[in-house]
PDB file of C-alpha atoms in Angstrom:
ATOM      1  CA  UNK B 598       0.000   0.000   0.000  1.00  0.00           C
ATOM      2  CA  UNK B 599       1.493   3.210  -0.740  1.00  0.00           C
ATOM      3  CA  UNK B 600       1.312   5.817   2.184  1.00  0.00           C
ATOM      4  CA  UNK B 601       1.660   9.245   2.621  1.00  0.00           C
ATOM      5  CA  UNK B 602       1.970  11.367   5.869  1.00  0.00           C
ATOM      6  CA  UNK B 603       0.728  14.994   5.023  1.00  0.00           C
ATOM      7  CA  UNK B 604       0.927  17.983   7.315  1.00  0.00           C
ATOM      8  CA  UNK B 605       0.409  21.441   8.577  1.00  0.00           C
ATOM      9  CA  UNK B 606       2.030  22.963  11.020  1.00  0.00           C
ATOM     10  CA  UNK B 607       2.022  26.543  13.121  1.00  0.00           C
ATOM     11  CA  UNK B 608       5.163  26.102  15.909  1.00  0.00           C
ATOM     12  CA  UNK B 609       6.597  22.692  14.050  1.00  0.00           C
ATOM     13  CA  UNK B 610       5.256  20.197  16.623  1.00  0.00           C
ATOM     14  CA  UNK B 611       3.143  18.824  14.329  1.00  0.00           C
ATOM     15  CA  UNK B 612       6.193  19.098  11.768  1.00  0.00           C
ATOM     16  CA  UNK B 613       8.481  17.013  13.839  1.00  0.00           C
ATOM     17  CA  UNK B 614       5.443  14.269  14.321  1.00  0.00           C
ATOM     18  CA  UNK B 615       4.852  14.154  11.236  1.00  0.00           C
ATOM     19  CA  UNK B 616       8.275  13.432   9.950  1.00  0.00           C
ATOM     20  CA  UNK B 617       8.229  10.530  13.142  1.00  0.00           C
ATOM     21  CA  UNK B 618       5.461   9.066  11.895  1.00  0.00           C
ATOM     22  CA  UNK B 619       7.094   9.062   8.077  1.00  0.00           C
ATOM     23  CA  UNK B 620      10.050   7.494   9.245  1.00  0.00           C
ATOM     24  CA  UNK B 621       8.384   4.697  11.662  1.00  0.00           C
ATOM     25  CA  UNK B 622       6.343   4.088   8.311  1.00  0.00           C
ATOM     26  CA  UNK B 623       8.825   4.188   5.613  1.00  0.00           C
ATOM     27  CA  UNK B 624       6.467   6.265   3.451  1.00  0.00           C
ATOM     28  CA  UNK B 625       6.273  10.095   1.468  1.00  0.00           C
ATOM     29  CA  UNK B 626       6.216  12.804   3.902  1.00  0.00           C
ATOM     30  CA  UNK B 627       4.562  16.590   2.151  1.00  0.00           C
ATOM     31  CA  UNK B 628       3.228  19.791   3.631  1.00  0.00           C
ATOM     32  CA  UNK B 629      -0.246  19.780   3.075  1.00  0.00           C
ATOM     33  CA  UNK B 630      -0.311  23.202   0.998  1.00  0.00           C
ATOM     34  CA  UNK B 631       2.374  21.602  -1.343  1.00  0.00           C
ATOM     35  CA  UNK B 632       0.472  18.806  -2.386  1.00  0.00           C
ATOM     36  CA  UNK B 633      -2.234  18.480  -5.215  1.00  0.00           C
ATOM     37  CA  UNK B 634      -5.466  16.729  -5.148  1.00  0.00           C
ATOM     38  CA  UNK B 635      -4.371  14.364  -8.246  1.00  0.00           C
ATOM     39  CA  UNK B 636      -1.537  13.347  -6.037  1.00  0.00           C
ATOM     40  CA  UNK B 637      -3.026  12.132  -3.156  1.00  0.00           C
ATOM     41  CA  UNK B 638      -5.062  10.490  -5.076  1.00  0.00           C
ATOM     42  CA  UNK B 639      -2.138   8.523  -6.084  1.00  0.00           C
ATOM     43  CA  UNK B 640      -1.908   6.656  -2.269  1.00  0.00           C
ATOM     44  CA  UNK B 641      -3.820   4.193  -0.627  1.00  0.00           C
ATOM     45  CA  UNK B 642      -3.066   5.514   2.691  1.00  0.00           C
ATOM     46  CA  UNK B 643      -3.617   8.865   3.959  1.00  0.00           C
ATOM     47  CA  UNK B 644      -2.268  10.266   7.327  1.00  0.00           C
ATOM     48  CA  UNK B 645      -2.960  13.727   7.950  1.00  0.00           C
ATOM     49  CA  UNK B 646      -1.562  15.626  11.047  1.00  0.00           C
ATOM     50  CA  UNK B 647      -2.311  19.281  12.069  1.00  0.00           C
ATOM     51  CA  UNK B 648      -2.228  21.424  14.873  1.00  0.00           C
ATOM     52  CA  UNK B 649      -5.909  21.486  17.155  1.00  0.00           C
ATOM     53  CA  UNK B 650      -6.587  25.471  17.405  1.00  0.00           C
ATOM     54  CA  UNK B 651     -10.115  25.586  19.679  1.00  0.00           C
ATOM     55  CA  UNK B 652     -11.824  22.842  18.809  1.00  0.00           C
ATOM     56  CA  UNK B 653     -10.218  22.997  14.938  1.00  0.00           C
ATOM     57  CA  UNK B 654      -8.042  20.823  12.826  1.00  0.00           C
ATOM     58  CA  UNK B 655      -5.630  23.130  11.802  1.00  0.00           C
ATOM     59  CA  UNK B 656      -5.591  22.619   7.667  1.00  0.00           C
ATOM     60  CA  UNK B 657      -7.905  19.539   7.447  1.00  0.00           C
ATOM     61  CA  UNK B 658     -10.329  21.237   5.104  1.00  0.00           C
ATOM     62  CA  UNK B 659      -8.253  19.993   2.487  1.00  0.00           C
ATOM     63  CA  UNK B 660      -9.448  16.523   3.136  1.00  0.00           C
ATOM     64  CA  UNK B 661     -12.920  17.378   3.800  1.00  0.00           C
ATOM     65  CA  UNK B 662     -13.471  19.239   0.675  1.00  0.00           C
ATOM     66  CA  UNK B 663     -11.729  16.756  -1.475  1.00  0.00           C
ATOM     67  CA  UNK B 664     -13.586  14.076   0.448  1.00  0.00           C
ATOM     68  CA  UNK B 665     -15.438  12.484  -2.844  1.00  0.00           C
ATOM     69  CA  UNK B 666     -12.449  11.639  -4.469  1.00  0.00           C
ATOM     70  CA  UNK B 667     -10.815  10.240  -1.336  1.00  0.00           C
ATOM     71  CA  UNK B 668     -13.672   8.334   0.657  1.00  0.00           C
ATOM     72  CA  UNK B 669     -11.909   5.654  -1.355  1.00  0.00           C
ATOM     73  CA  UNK B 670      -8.844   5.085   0.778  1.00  0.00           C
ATOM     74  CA  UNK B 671      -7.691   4.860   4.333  1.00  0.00           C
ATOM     75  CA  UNK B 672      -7.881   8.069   5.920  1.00  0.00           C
ATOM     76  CA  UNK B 673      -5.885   9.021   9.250  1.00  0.00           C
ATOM     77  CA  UNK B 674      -6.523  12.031  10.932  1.00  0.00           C
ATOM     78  CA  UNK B 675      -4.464  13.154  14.195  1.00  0.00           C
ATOM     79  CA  UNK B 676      -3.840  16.271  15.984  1.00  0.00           C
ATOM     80  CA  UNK B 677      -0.953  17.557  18.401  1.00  0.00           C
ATOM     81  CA  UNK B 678      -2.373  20.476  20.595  1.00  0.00           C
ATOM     82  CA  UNK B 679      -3.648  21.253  24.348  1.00  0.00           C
ATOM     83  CA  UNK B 680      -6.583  19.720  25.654  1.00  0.00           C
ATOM     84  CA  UNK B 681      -7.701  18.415  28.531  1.00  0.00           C
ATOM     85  CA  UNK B 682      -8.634  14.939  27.141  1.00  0.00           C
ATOM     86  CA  UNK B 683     -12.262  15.333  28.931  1.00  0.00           C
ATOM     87  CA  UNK B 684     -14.799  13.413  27.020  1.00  0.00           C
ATOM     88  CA  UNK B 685     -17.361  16.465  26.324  1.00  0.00           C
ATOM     89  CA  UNK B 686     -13.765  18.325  24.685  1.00  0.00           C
ATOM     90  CA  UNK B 687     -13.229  15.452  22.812  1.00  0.00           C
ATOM     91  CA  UNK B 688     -16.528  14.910  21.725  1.00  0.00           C
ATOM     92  CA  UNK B 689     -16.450  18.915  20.447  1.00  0.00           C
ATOM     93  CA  UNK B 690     -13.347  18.560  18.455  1.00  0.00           C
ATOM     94  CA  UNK B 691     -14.918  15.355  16.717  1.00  0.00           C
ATOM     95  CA  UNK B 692     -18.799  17.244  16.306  1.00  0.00           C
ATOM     96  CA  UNK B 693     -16.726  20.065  14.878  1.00  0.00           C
ATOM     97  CA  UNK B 694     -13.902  18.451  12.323  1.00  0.00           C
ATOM     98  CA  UNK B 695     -16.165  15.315  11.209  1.00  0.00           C
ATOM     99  CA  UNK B 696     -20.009  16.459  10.816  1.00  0.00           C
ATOM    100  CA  UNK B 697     -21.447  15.447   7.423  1.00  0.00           C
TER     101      UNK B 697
END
């Protein structure tokens, strides 16, 4: 399966997990504002890392808007931010980044 770990990043935490992740996985590593729809479509696996800014996904709308021409592959979504890890902020930050 070919696998890419795509990113944005503010203060480069996200940055430097992202490039972790790439390396543990052995797979293409890209900022997500220098990559193209047409090649993302190219991967099977999608991992997508961005910074949580309120209850927001820093970057992630270019997933969501490009979701018909990805619902086809594995899709990972993670964040690297502050939260409290209570179940009602969790449940916000999912309402918010993955409504319909």
């Amino acid at each position: 399966m070919k696998t890419i770990v795509i990113y944005k990043s503010k203060s480069g935490y996200t940055e430097t997990y992202a490039k972790w992740i790439s390396e543990d996985l052995n797979c293409d590593l890209k900022v997500a504002d220098d990559i193209t729809i047409e090649e993302l479509e190219k991967y099977d696996v999608i991992i997508y890392g961005g910074g949580l800014y309120a209850v927001g996904i820093n970057g992630l709308a270019l997933i969501k808007k490009n979701y018909d021409l990805l619902c086809n592959k594995k899709i990972v979504i993670w964040a690297t931010g502050a939260s409290t890890g209570r179940e009602e902020e969790l449940q916000q930050v999912w309402d918010y980044n993955f409504n319909k």
